[in-house]
Short mmCIF file of C-alpha atoms and ligand atoms in Angstrom, two decimals:
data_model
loop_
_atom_site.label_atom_id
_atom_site.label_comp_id
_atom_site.label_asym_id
_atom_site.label_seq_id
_atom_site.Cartn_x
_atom_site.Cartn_y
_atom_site.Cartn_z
CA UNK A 211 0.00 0.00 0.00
CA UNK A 212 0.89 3.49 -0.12
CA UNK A 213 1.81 5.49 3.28
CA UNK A 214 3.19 8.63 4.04
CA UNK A 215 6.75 7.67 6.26
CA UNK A 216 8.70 9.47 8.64
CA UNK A 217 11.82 10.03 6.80
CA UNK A 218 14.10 11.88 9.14
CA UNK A 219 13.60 15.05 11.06
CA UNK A 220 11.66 17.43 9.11
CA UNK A 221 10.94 14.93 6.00
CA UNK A 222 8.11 12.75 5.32
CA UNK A 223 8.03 10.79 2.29
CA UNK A 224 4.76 8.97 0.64
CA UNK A 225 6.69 5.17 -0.30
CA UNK A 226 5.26 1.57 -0.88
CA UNK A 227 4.92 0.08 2.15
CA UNK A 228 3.48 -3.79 3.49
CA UNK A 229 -0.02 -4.00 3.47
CA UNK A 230 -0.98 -4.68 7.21
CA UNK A 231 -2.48 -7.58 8.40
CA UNK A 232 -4.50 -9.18 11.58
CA UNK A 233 -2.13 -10.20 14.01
CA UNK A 234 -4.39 -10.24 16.78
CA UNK A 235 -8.28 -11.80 17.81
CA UNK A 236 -9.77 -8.07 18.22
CA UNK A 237 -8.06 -6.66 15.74
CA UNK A 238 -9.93 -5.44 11.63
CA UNK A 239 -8.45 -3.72 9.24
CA UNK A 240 -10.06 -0.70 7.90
CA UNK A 241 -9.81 0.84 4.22
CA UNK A 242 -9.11 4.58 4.79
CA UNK A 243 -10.88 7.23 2.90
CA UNK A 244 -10.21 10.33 4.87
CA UNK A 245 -7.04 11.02 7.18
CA UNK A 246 -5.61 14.45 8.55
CA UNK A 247 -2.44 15.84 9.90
CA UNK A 248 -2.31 17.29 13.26
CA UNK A 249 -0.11 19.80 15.17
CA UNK A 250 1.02 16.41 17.23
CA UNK A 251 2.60 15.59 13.74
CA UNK A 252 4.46 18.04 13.93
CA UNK A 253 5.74 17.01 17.18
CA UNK A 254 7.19 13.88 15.58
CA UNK A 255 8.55 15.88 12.62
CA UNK A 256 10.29 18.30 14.83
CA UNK A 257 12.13 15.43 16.34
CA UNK A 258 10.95 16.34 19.69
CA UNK A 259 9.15 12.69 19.86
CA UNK A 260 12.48 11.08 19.65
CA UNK A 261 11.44 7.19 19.06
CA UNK A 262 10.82 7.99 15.33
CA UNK A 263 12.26 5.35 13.10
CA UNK A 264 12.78 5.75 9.22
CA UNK A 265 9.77 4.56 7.39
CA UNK A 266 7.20 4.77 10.54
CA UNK A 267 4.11 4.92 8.82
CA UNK A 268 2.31 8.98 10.30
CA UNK A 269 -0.87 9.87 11.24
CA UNK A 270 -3.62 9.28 13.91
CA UNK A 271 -6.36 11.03 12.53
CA UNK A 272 -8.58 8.53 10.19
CA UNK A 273 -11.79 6.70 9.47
CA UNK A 274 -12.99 4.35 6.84
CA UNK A 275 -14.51 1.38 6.01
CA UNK A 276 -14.08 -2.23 8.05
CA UNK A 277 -12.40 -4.48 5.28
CA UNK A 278 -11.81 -7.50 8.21
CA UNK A 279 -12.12 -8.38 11.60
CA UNK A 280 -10.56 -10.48 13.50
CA UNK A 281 -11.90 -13.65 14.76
CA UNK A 282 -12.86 -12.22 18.57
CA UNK A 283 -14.12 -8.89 17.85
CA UNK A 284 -17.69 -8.35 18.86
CA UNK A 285 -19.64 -8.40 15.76
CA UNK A 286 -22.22 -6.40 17.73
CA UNK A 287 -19.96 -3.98 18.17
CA UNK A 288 -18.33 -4.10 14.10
CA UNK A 289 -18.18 -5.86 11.40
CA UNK A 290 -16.94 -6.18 7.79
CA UNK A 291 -18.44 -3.09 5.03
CA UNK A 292 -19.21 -0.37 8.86
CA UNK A 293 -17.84 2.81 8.57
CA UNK A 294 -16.01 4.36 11.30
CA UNK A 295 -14.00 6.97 12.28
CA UNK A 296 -11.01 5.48 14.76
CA UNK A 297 -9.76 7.43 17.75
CA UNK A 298 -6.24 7.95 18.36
CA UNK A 299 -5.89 6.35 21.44
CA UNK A 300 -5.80 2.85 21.32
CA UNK A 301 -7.69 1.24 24.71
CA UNK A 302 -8.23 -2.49 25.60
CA UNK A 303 -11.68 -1.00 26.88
CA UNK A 304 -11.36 -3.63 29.91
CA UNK A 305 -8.26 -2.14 32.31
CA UNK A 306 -8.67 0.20 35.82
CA UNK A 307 -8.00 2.99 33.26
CA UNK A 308 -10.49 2.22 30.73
CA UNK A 309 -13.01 1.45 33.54
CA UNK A 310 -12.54 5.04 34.56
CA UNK A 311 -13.04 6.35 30.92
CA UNK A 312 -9.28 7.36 31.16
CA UNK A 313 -8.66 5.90 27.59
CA UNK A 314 -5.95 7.67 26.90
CA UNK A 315 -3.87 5.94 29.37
CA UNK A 316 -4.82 2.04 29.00
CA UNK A 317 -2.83 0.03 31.18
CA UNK A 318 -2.70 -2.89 28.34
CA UNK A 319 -2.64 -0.72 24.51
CA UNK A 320 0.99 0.03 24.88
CA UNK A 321 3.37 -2.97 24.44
CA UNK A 322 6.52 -0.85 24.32
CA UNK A 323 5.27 0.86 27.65
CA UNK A 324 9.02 -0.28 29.10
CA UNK A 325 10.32 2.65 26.62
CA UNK A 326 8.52 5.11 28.16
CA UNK A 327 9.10 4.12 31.89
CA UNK A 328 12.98 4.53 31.30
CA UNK A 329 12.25 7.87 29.31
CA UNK A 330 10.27 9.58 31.34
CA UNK A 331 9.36 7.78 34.76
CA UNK A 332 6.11 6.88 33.69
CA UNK A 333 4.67 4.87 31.31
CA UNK A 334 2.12 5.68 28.13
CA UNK A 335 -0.62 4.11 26.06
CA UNK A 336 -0.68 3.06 23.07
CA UNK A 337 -1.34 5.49 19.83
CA UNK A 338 -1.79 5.35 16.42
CA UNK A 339 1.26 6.42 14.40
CA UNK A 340 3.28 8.01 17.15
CA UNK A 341 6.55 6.20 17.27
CA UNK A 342 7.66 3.51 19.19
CA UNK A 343 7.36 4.78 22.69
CA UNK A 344 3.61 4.43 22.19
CA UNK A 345 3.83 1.27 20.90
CA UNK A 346 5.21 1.57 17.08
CA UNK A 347 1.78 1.34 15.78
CA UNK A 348 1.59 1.93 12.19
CA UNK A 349 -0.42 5.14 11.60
CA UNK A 350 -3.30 6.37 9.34
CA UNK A 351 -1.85 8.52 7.20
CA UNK A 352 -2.04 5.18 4.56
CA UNK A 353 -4.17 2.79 2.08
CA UNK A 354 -5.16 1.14 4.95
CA UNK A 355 -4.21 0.52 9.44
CA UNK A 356 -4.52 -2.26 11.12
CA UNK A 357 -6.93 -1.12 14.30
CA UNK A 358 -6.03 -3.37 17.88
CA UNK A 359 -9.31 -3.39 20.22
CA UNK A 360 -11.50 -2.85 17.20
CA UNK A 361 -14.83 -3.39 19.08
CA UNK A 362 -13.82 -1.19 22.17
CA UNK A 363 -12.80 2.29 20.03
CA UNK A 364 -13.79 2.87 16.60
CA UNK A 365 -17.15 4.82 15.96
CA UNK A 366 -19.95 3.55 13.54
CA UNK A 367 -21.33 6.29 11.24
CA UNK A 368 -24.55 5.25 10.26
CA UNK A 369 -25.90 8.46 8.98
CA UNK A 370 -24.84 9.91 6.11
CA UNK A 371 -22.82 12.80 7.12
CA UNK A 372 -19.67 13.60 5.41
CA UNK A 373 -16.26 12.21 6.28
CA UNK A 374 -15.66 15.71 6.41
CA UNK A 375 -17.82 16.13 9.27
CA UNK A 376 -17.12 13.28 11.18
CA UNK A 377 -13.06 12.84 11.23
CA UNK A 378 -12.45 14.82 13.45
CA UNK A 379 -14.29 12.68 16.07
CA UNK A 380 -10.88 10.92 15.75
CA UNK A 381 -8.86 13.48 17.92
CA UNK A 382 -8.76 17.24 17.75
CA UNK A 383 -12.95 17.50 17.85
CA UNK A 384 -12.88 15.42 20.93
CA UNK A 385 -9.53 17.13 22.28
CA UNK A 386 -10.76 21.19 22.07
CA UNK A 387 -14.07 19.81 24.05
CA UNK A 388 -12.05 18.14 26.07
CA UNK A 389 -10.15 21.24 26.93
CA UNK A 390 -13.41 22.78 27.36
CA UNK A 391 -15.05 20.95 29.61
CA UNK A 392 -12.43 20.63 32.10
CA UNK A 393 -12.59 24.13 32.50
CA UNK A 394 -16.39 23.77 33.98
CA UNK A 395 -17.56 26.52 32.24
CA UNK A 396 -20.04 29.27 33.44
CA UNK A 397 -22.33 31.92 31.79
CA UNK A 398 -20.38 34.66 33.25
CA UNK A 399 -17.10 32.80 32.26
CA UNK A 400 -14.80 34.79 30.31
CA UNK A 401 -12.38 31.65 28.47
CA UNK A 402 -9.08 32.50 27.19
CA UNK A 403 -7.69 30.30 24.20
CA UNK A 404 -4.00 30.09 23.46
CA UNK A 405 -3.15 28.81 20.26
CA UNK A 406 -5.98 29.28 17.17
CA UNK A 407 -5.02 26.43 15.38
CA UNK A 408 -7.59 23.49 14.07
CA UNK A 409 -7.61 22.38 18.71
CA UNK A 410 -7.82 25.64 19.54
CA UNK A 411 -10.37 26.32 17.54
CA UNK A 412 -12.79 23.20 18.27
CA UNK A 413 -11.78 24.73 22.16
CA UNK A 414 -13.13 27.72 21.64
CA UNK A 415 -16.35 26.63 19.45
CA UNK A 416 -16.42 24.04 22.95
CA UNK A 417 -16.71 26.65 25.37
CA UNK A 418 -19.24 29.04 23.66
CA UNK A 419 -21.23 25.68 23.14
CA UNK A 420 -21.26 24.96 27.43
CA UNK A 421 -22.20 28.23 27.56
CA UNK A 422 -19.10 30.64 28.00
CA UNK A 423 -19.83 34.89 28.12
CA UNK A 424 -16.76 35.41 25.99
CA UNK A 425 -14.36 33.70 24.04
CA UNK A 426 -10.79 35.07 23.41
CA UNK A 427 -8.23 33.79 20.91
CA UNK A 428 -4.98 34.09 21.37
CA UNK A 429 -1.95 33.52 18.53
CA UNK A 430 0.35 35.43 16.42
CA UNK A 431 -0.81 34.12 12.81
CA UNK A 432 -3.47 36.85 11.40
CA UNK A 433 -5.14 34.62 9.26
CA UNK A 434 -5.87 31.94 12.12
CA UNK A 435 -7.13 34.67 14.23
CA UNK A 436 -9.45 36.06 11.68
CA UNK A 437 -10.47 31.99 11.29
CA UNK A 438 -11.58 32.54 15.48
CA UNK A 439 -13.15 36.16 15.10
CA UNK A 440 -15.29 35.31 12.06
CA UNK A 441 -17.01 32.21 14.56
CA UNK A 442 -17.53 35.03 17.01
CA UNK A 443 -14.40 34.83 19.43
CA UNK A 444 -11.86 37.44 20.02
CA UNK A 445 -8.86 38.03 18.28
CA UNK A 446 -5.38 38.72 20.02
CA UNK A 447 -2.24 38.84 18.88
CA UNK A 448 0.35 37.88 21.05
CA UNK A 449 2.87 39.62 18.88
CA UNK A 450 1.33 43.05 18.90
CA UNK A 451 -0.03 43.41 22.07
CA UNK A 452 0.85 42.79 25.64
CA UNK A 453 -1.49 39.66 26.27
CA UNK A 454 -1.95 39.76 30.36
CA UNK A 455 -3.09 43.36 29.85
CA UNK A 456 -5.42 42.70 27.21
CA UNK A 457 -7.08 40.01 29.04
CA UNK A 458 -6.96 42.46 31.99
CA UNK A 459 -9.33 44.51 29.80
CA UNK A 460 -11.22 41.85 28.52
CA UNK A 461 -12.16 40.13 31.71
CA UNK A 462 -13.11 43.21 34.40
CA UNK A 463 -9.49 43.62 35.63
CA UNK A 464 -9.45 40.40 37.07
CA UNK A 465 -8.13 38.18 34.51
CA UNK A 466 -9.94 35.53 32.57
CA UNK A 467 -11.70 33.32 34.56
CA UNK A 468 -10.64 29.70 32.59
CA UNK A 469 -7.76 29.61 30.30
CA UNK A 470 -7.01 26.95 28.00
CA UNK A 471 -3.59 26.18 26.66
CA UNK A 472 -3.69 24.38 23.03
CA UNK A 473 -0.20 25.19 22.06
CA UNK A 474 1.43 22.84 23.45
CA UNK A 475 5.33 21.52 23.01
CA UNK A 476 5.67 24.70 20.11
CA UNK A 477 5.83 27.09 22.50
CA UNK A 478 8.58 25.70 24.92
CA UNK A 479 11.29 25.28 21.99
CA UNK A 480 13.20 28.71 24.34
CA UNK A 481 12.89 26.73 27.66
CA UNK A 482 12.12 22.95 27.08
CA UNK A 483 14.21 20.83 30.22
CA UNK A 484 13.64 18.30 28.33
CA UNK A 485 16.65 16.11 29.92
CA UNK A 486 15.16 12.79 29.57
CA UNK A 487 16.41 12.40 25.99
CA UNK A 488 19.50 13.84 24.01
CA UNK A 489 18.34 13.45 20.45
CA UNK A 490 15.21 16.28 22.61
CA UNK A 491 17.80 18.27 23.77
CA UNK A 492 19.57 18.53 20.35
CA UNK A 493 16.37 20.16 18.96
CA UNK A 494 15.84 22.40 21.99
CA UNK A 495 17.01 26.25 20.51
CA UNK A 496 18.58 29.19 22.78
CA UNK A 497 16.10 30.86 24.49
CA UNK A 498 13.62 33.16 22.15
CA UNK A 499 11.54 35.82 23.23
CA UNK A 500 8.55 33.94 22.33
CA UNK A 501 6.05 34.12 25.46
CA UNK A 502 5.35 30.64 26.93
CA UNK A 503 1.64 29.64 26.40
CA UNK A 504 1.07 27.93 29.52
CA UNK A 505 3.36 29.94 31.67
CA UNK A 506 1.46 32.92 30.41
CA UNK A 507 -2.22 30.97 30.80
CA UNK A 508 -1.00 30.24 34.48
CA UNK A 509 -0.01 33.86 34.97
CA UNK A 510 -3.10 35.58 33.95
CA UNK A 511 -5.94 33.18 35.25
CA UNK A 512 -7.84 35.16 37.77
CA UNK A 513 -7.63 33.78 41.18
CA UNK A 514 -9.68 30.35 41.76
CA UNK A 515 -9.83 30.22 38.10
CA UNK A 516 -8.85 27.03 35.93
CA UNK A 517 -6.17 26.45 33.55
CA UNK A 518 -6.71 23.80 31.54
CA UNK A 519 -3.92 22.00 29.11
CA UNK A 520 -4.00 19.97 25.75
CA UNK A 521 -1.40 21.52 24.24
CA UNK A 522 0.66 18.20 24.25
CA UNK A 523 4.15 18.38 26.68
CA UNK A 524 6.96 15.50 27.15
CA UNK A 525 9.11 15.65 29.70
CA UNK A 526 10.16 18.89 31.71
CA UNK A 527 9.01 22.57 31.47
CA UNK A 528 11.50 24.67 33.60
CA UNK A 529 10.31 27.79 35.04
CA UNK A 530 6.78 26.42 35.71
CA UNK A 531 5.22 29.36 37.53
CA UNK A 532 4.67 27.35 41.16
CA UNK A 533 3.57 30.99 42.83
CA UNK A 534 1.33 31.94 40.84
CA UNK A 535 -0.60 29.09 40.82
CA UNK A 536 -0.17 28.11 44.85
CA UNK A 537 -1.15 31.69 45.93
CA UNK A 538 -3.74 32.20 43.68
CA UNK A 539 -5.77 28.40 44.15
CA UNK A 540 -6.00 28.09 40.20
CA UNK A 541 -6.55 24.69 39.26
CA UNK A 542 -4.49 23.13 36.77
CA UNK A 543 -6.27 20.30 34.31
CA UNK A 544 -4.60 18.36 31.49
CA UNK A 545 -4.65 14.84 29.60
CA UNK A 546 -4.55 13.17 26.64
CA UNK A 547 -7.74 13.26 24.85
CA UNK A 548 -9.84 10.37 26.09
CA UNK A 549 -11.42 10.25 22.86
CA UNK A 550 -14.02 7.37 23.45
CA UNK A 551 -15.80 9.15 26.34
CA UNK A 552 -16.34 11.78 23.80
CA UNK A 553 -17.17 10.42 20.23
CA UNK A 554 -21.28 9.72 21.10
CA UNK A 555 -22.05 12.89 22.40
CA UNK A 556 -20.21 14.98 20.02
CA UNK A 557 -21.39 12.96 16.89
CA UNK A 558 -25.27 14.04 18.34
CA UNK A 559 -23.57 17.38 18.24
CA UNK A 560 -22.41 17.35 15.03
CA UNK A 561 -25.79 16.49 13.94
CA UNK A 562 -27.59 18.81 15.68
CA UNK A 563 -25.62 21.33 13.84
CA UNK A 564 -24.46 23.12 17.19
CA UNK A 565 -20.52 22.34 16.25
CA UNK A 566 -19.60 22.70 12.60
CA UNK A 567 -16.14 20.72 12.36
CA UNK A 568 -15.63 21.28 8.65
CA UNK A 569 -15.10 25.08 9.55
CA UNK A 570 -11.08 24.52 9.82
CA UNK A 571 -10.20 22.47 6.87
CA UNK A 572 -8.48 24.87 4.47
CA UNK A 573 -6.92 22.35 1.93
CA UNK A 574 -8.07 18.63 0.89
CA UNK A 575 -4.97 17.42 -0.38
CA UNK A 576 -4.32 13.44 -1.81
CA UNK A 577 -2.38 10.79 0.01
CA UNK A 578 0.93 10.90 -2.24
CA UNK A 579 0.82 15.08 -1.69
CA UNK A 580 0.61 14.74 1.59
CA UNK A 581 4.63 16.41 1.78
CA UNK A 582 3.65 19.49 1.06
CA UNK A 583 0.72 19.04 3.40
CA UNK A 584 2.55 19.07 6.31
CA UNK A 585 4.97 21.42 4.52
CA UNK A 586 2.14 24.76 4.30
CA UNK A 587 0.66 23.39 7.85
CA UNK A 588 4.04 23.15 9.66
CA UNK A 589 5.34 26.65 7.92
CA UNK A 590 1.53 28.37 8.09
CA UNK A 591 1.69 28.83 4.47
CA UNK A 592 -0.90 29.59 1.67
CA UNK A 593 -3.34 29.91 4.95
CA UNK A 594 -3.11 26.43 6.19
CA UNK A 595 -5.56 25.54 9.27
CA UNK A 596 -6.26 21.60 8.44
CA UNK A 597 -5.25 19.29 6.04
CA UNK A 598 -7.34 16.66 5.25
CA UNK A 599 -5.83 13.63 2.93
CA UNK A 600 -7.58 11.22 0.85
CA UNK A 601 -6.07 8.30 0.25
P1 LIG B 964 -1.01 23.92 15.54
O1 LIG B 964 0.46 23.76 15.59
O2 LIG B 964 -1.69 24.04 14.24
O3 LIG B 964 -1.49 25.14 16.44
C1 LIG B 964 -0.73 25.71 17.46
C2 LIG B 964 -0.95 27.22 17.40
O4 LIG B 964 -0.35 27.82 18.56
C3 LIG B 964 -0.32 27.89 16.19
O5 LIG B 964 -1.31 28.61 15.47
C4 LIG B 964 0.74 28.82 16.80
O6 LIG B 964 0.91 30.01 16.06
C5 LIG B 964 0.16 29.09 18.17
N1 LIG B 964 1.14 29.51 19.19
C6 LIG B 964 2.46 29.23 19.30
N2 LIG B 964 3.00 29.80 20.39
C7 LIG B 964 2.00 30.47 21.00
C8 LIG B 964 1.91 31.28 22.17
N3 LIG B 964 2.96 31.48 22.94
N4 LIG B 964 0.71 31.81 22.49
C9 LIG B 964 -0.39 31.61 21.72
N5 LIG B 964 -0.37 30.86 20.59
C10 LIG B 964 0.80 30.29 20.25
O7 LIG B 964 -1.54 22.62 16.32
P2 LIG B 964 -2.99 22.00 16.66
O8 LIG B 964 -3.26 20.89 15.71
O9 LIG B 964 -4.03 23.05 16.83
O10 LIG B 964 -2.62 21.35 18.06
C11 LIG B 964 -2.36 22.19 19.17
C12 LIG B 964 -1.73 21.41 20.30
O11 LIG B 964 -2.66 20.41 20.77
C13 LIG B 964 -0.47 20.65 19.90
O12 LIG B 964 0.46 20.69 20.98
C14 LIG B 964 -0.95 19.24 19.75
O13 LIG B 964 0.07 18.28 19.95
C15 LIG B 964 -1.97 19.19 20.85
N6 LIG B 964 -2.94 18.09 20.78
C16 LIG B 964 -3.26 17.52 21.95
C17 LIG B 964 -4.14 16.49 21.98
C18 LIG B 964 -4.53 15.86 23.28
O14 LIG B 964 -5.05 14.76 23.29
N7 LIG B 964 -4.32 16.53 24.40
C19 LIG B 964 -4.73 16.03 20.80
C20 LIG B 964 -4.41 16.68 19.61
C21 LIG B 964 -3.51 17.72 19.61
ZN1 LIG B 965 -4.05 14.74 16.41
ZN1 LIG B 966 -7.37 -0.31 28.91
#
């Protein structure tokens, strides 16, 4: 089949790869039709995942059709010819995490978890097309993936809404509610956003949807910010004005109330400790005057407000304001996505027309262009937001 590799730092490459196969009872194998790249990506093309190995097949962001199923998956649950859209984090459905709707970090998805224990002191699940510390699964950005726990995650799409309206169930959808809700939002609440890429945005559409007084949206790219103000949220630009005095302004003096950081790893490349890992530390730059998202989020949060993170981290931040967020009782909430808890709801959503996911995609690009897809997203060219690939 055809799959767009990890071909070094900075280079992906769309090569002939083996089609996959069922290697396990509850495993199918679904036929792709639409997959995207995400701003995690980028975290693997940066180098800053350092478990990448030449000719790892990308991509965690997919749905399709079931082609085969394995002999023990629940054919209640799927079966051959179902359409689904997959969710990036691969959960037995049946460990203390699971059980707890903690998907994200099944005790049993991640056969490398050893990797991560050494890395960091703790381990990880298992995700799709995110290098060998979560498991060297082989990701979606391809002809076809071979899905593990096949009854327990993938969603079946038995209406006839787009793919474009429904991938992003897979991840970012699920992740900028996510971000959202852990903020327990208010009708007086006044929700800061940093970061107005395709999570951010699906954040901010999140919080106006539970209800939020105000939404503001914070980045530096004007195009992504117009993206925000034209769905009603407010623009700031981190790189024209001073942002804790803005949100001063915006939120009665007293800071916003909930603050939601979904930048992420991008905006620690001036400060990253991340000592776990050399071929990390190699990509960490000098120090750049580039404000730090979540420092910043932790910094302005009025006091007993919540700061909630997606923005995806590894390893150590240094300079973690401690004070500011001791003396001030803000809560701090993070986590990868748990995708599962989330698909349902959202799909009803969807459908309901109260979220419209398709707002972000800005180029629908095939499989074998997918290079300069993460080229424009990566360098915020020609007005990228979302990529979505068809293989
Ligand atoms: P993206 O790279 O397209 O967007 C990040 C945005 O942040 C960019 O527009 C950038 O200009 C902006 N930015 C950079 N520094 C900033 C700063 N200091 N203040 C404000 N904005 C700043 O990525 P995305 O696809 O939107 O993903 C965002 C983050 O969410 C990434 O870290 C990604 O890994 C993470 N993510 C997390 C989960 C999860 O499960 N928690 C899932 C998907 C993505
Ligand atoms: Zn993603
Ligand atoms: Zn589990």
């Amino acid at each position: 089949m055809r799959a767009n590799c990890w071909a070094g730092r900075n280079e992906v490459e769309v090569r002939e790869v083996p089609d996959p196969a069922i290697l396990s009872g509850r495993d199918a194998i679904v036929g792709i039709t639409s997959t995207a790249i995400c701003g995690s990506d980028l975290h693997l093309v940066d180098g800053y995942v350092p478990t990448m190995q030449d000719g790892d097949v990308m991509g965690h962001e997919f749905m399709g059709e079931v082609l085969e199923v394995g002999p023990d998956v629940d054919p209640t649950r799927l079966r051959v010819g179902d359409r689904v859209v997959v969710p990036f984090p691969i959960a037995c459905g049946a460990c203390a995490a699971c059980a707890a709707q903690l998907y994200s970090c099944c005790e049993n998805s991640n056969p490398n978890a050893g990797i991560a224990e050494k890395m960091f002191g703790h381990p990880v699940a298992g995700l799709f097309g995110y290098s060998h510390l979560t498991g060297g699964f082989a990701g979606g950005q391809a002809q076809y993936a071979r899905v593990p726990f096949a009854d327990v995650g993938p969603l079946r799409i038995e209406s006839d809404l787009t793919d474009e309206q429904v991938l992003f169930l897979s991840d970012i959808l699920p992740t900028g509610y996510m971000g959202a809700e852990m903020c327990d939002i208010r009708p007086s609440d006044v929700v800061a956003v940093w970061g107005a890429g395709p999570v951010g945005q699906f954040a901010m559409d999140s919080a106006r949807v539970l209800g939020a007084a105000a939404v503001i949206a914070i980045d530096k790219e004007p195009y992504r910010l117009r993206m925000a103000e034209e769905a009603g949220h407010i623009p700031v630009n981190f790189e024209e004005v001073d942002v804790r005095s803005r949100l001063l302004e915006l939120s009665g003096g007293r800071g916003p109330d909930k603050c939601i950081d979904a930048v992420g790893m991008e905006a620690t490349h001036g400060s990253a400790h991340l000592h776990a890992f050399d071929r990390v530390k190699q990509a960490v730059r000098s120090e750049t005057d580039r404000p730090h998202a979540l420092r910043q989020a932790i910094m302005s949060c009025r006091s007993g407000g919540i700061v909630s993170v997606v923005g995806v981290y590894g390893g150590f931040v240094d300079k973690f304001p401690a004070g500011a967020w001791m003396n001030r009782s803000v809560t701090l909430r993070t986590g990868q996505c748990h995708v599962q808890r989330y698909m349902t709801p959202l799909l009803e959503r969807i459908e309901r027309g109260e979220l419209d996911p398709t707002r972000v995609i800005t180029h629908r690009l095939t499989l074998e262009e997918a290079p300069r897809g993460y080229d424009i997203f990566k360098n915020k060219q020609a007005d990228c937001e979302k990529v979505v690939l068809r293989p």
